[in-house]
Short mmCIF file of C-alpha atoms in Angstrom, two decimals:
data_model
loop_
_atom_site.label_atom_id
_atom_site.label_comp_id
_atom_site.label_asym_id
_atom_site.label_seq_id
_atom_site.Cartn_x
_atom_site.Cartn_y
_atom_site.Cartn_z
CA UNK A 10 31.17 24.59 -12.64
CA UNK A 11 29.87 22.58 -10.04
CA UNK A 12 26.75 22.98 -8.06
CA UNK A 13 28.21 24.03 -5.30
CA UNK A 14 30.00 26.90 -6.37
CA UNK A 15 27.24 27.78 -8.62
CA UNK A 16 24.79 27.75 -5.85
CA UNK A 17 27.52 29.83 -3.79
CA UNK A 18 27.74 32.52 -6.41
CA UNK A 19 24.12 32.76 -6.84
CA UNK A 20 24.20 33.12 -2.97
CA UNK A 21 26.46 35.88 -2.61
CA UNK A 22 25.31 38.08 -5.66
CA UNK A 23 22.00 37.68 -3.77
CA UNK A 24 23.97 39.00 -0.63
CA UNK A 25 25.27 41.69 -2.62
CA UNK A 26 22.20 42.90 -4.34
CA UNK A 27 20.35 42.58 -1.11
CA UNK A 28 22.85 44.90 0.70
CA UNK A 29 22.48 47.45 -1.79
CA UNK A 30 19.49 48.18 -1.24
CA UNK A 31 18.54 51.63 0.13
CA UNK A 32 17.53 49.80 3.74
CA UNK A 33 19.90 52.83 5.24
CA UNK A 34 23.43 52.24 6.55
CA UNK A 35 24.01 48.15 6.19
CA UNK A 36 27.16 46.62 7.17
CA UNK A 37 28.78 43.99 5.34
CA UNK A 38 30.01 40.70 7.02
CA UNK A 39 32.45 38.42 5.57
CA UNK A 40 31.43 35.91 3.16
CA UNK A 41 31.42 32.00 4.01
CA UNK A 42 31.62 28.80 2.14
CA UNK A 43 28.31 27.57 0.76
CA UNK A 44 27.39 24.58 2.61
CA UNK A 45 14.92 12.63 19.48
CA UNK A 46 14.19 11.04 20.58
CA UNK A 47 13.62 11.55 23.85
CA UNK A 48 10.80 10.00 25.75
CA UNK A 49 10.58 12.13 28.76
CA UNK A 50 7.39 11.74 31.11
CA UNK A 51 6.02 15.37 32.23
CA UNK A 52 2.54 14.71 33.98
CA UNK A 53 0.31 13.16 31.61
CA UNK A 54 2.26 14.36 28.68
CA UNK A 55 4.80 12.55 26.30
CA UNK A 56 7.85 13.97 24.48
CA UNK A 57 9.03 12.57 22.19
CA UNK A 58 8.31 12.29 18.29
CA UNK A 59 4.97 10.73 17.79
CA UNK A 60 6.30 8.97 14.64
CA UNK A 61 9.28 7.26 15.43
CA UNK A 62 27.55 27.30 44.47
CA UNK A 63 29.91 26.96 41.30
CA UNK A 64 33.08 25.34 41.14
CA UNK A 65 35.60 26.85 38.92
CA UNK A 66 35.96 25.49 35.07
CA UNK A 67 38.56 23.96 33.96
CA UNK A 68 39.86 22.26 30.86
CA UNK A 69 39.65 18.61 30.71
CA UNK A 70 40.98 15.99 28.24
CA UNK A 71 38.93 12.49 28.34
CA UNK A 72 41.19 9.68 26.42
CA UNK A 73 39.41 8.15 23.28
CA UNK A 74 40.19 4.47 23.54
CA UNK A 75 18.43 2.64 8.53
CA UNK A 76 18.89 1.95 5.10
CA UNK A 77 16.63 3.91 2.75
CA UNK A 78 18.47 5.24 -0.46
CA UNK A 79 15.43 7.63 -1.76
CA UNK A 80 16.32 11.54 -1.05
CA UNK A 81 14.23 13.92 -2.39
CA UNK A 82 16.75 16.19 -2.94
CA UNK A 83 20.71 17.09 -2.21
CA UNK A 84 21.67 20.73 -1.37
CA UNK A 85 24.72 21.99 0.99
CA UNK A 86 24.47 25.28 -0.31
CA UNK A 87 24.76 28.72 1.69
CA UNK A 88 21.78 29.27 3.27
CA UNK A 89 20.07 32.18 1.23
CA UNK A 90 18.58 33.91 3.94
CA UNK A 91 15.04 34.48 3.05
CA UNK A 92 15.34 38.25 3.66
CA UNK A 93 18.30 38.97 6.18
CA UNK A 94 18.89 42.07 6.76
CA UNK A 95 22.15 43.87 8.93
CA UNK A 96 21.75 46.83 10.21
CA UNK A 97 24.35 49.08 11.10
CA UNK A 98 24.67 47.38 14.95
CA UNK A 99 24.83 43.95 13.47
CA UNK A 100 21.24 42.99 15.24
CA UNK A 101 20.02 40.49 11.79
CA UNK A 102 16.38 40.90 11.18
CA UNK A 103 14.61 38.24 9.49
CA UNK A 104 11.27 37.56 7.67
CA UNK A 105 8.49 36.09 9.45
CA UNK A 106 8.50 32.92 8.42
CA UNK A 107 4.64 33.72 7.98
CA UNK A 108 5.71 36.23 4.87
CA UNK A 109 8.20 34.12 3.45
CA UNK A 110 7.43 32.27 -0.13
CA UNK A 111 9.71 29.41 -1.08
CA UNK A 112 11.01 29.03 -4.42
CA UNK A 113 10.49 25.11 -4.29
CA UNK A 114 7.60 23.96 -1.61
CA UNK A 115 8.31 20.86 -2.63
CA UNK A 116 5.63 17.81 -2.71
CA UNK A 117 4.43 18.65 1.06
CA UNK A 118 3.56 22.04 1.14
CA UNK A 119 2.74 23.30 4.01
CA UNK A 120 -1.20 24.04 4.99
CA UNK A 121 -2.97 26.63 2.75
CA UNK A 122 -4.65 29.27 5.41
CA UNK A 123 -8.34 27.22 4.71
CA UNK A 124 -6.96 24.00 5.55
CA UNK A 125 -7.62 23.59 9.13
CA UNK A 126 -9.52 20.75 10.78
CA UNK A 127 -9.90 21.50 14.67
CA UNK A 128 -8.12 18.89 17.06
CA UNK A 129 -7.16 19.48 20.53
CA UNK A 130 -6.20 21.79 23.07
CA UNK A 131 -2.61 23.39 22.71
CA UNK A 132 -1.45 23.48 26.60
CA UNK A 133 0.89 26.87 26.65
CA UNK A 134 3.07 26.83 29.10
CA UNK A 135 6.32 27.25 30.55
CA UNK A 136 8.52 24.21 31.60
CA UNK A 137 10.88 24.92 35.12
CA UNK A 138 13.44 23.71 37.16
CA UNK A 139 12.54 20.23 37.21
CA UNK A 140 12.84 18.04 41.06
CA UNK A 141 13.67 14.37 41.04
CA UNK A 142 17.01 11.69 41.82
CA UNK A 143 17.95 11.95 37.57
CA UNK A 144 17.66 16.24 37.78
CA UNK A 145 21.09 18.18 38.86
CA UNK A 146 21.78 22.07 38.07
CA UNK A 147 24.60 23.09 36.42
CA UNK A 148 26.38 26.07 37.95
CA UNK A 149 25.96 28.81 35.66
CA UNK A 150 22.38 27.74 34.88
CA UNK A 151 20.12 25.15 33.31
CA UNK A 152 19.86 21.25 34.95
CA UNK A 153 21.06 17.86 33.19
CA UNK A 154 18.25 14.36 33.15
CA UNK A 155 20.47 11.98 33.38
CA UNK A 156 19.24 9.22 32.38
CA UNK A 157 22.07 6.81 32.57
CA UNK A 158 24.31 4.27 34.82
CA UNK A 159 26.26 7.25 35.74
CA UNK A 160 26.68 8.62 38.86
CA UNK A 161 25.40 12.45 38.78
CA UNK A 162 28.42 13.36 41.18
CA UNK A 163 30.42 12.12 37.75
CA UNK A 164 28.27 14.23 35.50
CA UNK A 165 28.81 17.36 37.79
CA UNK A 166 32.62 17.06 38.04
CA UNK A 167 32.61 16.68 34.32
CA UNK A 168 30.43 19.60 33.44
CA UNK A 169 32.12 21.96 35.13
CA UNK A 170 35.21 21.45 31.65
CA UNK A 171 35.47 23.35 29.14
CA UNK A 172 34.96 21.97 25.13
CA UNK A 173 37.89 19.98 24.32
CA UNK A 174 38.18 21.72 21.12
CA UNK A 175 38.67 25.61 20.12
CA UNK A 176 38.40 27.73 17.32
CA UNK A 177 40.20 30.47 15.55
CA UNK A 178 40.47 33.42 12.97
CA UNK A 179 39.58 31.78 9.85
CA UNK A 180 37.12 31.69 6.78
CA UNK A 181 37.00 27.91 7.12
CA UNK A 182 33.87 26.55 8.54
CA UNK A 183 33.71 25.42 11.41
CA UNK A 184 30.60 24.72 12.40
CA UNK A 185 27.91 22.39 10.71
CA UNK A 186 24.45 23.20 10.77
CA UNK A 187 22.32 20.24 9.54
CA UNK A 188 18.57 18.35 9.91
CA UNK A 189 17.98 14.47 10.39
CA UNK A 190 14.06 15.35 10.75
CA UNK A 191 14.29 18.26 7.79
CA UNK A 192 10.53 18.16 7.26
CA UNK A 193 9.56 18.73 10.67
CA UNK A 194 7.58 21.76 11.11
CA UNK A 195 4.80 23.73 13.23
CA UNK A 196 1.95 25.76 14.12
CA UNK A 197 1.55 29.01 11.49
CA UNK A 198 0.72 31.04 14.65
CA UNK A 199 -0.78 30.87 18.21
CA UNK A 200 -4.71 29.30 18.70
CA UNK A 201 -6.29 27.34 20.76
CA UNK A 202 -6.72 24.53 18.82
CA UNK A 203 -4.64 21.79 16.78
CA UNK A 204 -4.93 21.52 12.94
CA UNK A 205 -5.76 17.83 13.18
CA UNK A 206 -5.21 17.02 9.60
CA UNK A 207 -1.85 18.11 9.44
CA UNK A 208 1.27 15.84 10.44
CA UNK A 209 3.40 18.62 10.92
CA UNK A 210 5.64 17.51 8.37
CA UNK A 211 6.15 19.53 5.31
CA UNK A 212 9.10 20.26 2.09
CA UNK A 213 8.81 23.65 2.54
CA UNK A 214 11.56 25.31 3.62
CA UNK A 215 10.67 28.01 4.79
CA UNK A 216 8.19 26.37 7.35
CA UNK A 217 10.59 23.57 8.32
CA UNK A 218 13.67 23.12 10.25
CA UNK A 219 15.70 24.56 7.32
CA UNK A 220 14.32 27.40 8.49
CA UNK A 221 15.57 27.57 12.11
CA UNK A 222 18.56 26.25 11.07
CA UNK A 223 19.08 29.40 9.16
CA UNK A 224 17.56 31.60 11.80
CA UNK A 225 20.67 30.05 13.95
CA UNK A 226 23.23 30.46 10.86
CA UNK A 227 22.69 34.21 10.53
CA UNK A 228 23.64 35.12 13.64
CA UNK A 229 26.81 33.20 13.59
CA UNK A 230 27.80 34.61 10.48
CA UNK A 231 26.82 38.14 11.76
CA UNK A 232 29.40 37.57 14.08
CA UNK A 233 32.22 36.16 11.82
CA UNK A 234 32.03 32.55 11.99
CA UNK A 235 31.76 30.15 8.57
CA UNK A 236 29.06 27.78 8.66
CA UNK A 237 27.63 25.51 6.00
CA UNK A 238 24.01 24.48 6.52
CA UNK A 239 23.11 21.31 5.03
CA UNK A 240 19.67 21.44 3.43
CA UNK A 241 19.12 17.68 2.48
CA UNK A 242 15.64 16.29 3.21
CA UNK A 243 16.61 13.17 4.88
CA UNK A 244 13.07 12.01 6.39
CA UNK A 245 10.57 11.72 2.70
CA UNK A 246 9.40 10.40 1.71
CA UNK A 247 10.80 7.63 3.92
CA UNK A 248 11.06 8.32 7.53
CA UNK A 249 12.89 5.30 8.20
CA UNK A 250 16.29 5.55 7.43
CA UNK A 251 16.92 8.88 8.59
CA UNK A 252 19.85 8.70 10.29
CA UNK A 253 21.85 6.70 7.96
CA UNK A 254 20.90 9.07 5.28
CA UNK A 255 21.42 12.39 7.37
CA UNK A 256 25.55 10.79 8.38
CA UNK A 257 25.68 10.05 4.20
CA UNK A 258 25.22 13.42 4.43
CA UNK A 259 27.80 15.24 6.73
CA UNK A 260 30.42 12.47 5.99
CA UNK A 261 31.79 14.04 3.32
CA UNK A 262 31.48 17.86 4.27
CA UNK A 263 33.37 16.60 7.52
CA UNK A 264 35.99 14.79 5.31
CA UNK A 265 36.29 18.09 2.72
CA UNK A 266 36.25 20.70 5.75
CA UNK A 267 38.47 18.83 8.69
CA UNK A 268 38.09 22.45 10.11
CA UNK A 269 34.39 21.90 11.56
CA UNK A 270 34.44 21.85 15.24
CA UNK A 271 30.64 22.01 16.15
CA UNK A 272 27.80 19.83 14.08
CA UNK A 273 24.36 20.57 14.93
CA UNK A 274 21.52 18.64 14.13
CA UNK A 275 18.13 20.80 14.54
CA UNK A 276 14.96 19.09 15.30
CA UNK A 277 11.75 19.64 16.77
CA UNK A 278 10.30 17.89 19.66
CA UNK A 279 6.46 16.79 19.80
CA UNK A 280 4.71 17.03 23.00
CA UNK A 281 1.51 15.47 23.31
CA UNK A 282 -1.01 13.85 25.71
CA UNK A 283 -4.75 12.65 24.94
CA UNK A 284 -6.33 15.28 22.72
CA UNK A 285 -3.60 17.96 23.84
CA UNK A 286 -0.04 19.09 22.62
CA UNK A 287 1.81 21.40 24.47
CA UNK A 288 3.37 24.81 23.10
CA UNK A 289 6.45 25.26 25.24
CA UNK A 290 7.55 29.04 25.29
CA UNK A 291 9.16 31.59 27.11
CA UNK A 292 8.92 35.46 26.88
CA UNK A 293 12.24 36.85 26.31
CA UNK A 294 12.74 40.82 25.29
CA UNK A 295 9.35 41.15 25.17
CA UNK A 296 8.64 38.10 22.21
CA UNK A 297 7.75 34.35 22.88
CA UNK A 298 10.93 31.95 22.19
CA UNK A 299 10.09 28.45 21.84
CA UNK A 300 11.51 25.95 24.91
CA UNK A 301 15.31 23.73 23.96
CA UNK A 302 16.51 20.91 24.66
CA UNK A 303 20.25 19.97 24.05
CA UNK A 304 20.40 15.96 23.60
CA UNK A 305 23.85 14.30 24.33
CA UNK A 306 24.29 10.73 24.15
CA UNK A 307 26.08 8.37 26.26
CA UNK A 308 27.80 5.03 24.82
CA UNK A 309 27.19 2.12 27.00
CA UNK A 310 29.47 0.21 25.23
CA UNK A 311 28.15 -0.93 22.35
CA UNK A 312 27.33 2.54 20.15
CA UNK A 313 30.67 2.96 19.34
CA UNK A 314 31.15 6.76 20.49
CA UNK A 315 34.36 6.43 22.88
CA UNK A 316 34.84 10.17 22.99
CA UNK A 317 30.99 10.57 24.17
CA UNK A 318 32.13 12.83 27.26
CA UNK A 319 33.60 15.45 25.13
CA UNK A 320 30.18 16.27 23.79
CA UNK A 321 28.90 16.35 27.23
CA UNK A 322 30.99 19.14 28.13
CA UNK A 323 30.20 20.85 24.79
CA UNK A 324 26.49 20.21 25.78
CA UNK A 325 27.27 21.48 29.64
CA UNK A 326 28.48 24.89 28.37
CA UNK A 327 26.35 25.71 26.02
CA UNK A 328 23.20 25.05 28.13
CA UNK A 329 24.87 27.20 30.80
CA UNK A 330 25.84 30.04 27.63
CA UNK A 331 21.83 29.85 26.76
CA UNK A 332 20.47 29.90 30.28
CA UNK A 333 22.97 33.21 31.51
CA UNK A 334 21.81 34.95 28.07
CA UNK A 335 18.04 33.84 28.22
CA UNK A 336 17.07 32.36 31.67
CA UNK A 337 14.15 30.01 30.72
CA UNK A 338 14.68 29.22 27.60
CA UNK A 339 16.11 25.53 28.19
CA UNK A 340 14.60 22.51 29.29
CA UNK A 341 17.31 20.14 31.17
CA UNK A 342 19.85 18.33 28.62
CA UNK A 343 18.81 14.85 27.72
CA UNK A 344 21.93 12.27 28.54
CA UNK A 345 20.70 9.40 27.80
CA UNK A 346 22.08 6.09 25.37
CA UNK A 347 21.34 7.55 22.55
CA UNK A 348 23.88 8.05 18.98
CA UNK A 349 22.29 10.32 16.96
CA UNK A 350 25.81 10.43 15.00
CA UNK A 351 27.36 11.90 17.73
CA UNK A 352 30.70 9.93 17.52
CA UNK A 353 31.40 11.99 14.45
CA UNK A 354 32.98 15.30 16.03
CA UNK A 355 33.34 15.92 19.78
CA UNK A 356 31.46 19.21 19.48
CA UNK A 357 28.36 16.86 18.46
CA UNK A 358 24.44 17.75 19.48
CA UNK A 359 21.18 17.31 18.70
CA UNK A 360 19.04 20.67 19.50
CA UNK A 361 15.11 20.20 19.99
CA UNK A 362 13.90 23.85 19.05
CA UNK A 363 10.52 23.84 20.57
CA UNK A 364 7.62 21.02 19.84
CA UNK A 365 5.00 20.81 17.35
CA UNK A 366 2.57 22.94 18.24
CA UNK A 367 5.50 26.30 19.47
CA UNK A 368 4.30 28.31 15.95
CA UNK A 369 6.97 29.11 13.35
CA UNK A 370 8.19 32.86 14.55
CA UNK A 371 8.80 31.54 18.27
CA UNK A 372 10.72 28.96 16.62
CA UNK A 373 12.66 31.16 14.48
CA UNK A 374 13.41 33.18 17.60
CA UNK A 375 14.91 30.48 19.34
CA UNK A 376 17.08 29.78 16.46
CA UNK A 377 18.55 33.38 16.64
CA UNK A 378 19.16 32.71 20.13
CA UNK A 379 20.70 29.66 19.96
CA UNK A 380 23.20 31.58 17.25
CA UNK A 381 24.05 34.16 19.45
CA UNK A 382 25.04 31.96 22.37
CA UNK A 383 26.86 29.49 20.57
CA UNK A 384 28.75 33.05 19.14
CA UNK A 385 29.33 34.33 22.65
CA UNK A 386 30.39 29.95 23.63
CA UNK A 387 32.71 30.32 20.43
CA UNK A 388 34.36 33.38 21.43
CA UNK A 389 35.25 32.67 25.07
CA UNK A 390 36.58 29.08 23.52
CA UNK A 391 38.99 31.47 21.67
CA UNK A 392 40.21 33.97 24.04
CA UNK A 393 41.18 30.78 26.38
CA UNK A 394 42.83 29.11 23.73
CA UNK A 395 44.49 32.19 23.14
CA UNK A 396 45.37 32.65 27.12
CA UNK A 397 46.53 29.39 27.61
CA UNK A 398 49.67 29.58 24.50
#
């Protein structure tokens, strides 16, 4: 038996047994197959990882013309869930990240609750519409930095189309969840203060981006769609090479499952100025969601993504999905010449879920956010699709 379908058996007798138990009325859901930079100047702050009137929307079609080998681990597994639970109105609940316990914390575990050293100020605060000649709005909400050649006029026309790719009734996957930057992580909780001995890197999964990215997977699946989750640590213990090993990664699943339409790679961003780091939040039903950003690259030529534009208007919609759900919780998309293996689908994104110093349940929060809008995106992809035959 191979790992894979071990792992997915293990998974869903977990599901099974955790459904059983006498949490009141549950409701099953169907089961699924197991599996930045951006350097933005905000004031005195960077971003950036320290280490490294609306028009109506239409359908368009746009005409396609780091070495490391060391991994610490492989796992495209279904995500386990670390505690979901459905209730009877589908709403998931999860574990604070703050009670969960991983099985394997790996060799980077993440800060023991003595092992703080007192840095800087943590700036909370709440990013805006942003002014300037790179800043446009999109109609339904949210703005676009473009940071390119392009002409903004261009950028508006084209981000008023639709995804140029739909989905349908299926228990395929079709959407990949995975993490370039796995071991990036964050504050346990809100203070005034920075641990200053802590990279905010850890192996823990449960205090990584593994964790957001299943925050974001369980509310997909609550609502019906497949989704492997690709749990690889591609950044230790070598940063370098990251990218290289993250596309050795999602190659294959891509290859095995030609039925993926979205691939999402979940990061963190890291805001910092001299002896501050900002916490980036917004309050939303009453609980503290850590800032986005959606980064879509543009090809100049020589990046070798010819269909480039097609995740723009992925990126378009799904800011504007976020924003009319949760007004606030973006920061502008980031277009910008950057590859990010983004030629590899045209539903292709990197998603900055807060910065270092947003804690690990306003995080988690985002993450079930960004699931439900991508849901809601999903689902009005399909009822065109199914309008237009």
């Amino acid at each position: 038996m191979t790992r894979y379908r071990h792992r997915r058996i293990v998974s869903a007798a977990r599901l099974v047994l955790l459904l059983s138990l006498p949490l009141g009325a549950a409701v099953s859901v169907k089961a699924v197959p197991a599996m930045k930079k951006a350097v933005v100047s905000v004031g005195s702050l960077r971003v950036g990882d320290p280490d490294d009137t609306s028009p109506e929307q239409t359908t368009c079609r746009f005409s396609s013309a780091e070495a490391d080998s060391d991994i610490l681990r492989s796992s495209i597994t279904l995500s386990e869930g670390y505690g979901i639970t459905l209730q009877p109105d589908t709403d998931v609940r999860l574990l604070s990240p703050l009670d969960m316990v991983s099985r394997d914390p790996g060799p980077k575990p993440y800060p023991a609750e003595g092992d703080y050293s007192e840095g800087g100020d943590i700036i909370r605060t709440t990013y805006g519409i942003y002014s300037g000649t790179t800043f446009f709005d999109l109609p339904d909400g949210g703005q676009v930095n473009n940071k390119t050649e392009l002409p903004n006029d261009t950028l508006i026309s084209e981000s008023r189309c639709l995804p140029n790719f739909t989905v349908t009734d299926t228990d395929e996957p079709q959407i990949l969840i995975y993490h370039t930057h796995t071991t990036e992580s964050f504050e346990p909780y809100v203070r005034e203060k920075y641990d200053a001995d802590f990279n905010y890197r850890t192996t823990d999964d449960t205090k990584n981006m593994i964790m957001v990215g299943d925050a974001i997977q369980a509310e997909l699946e609550a609502a019906g769609y497949s989704v492997i989750h690709a749990e690889d640590i591609h950044d230790y213990p070598s940063y370098n090479g990251s990218y290289a090993r993250s596309r050795e990664t999602i190659l294959p699943i891509l290859e095995q499952y030609p039925s993926i339409r979205v691939a999402l790679d979940i990061h963190r961003d890291a805001i910092s100025g001299e002896g501050t780091a900002a916490q980036p939040y917004v309050s939303i039903n009453g609980r503290e969601a850590a800032q986005i950003m959606i980064i879509s690259g543009c090809d100049d030529g020589t990046l070798g993504m010819p269909d480039y534009m097609k995740n723009f208007h992925f990126a378009c919609c799904l800011q504007q999905q976020l924003e009319s759900d949760n007004s606030g919780l973006t920061r502008p998309i980031l277009f910008d010449y950057r590859h990010y293996n983004q030629d590899l689908t045209t539903g292709s994104l990197l998603i900055e879920v807060g910065s270092h110093c947003n804690t690990l349940e306003q995080v988690q929060y985002s993450g079930q956010l960004i699931g439900q809008s991508l849901s809601r995106l999903l689902d009005s992809i399909k009822e065109n699709d199914e309008k237009n035959k």
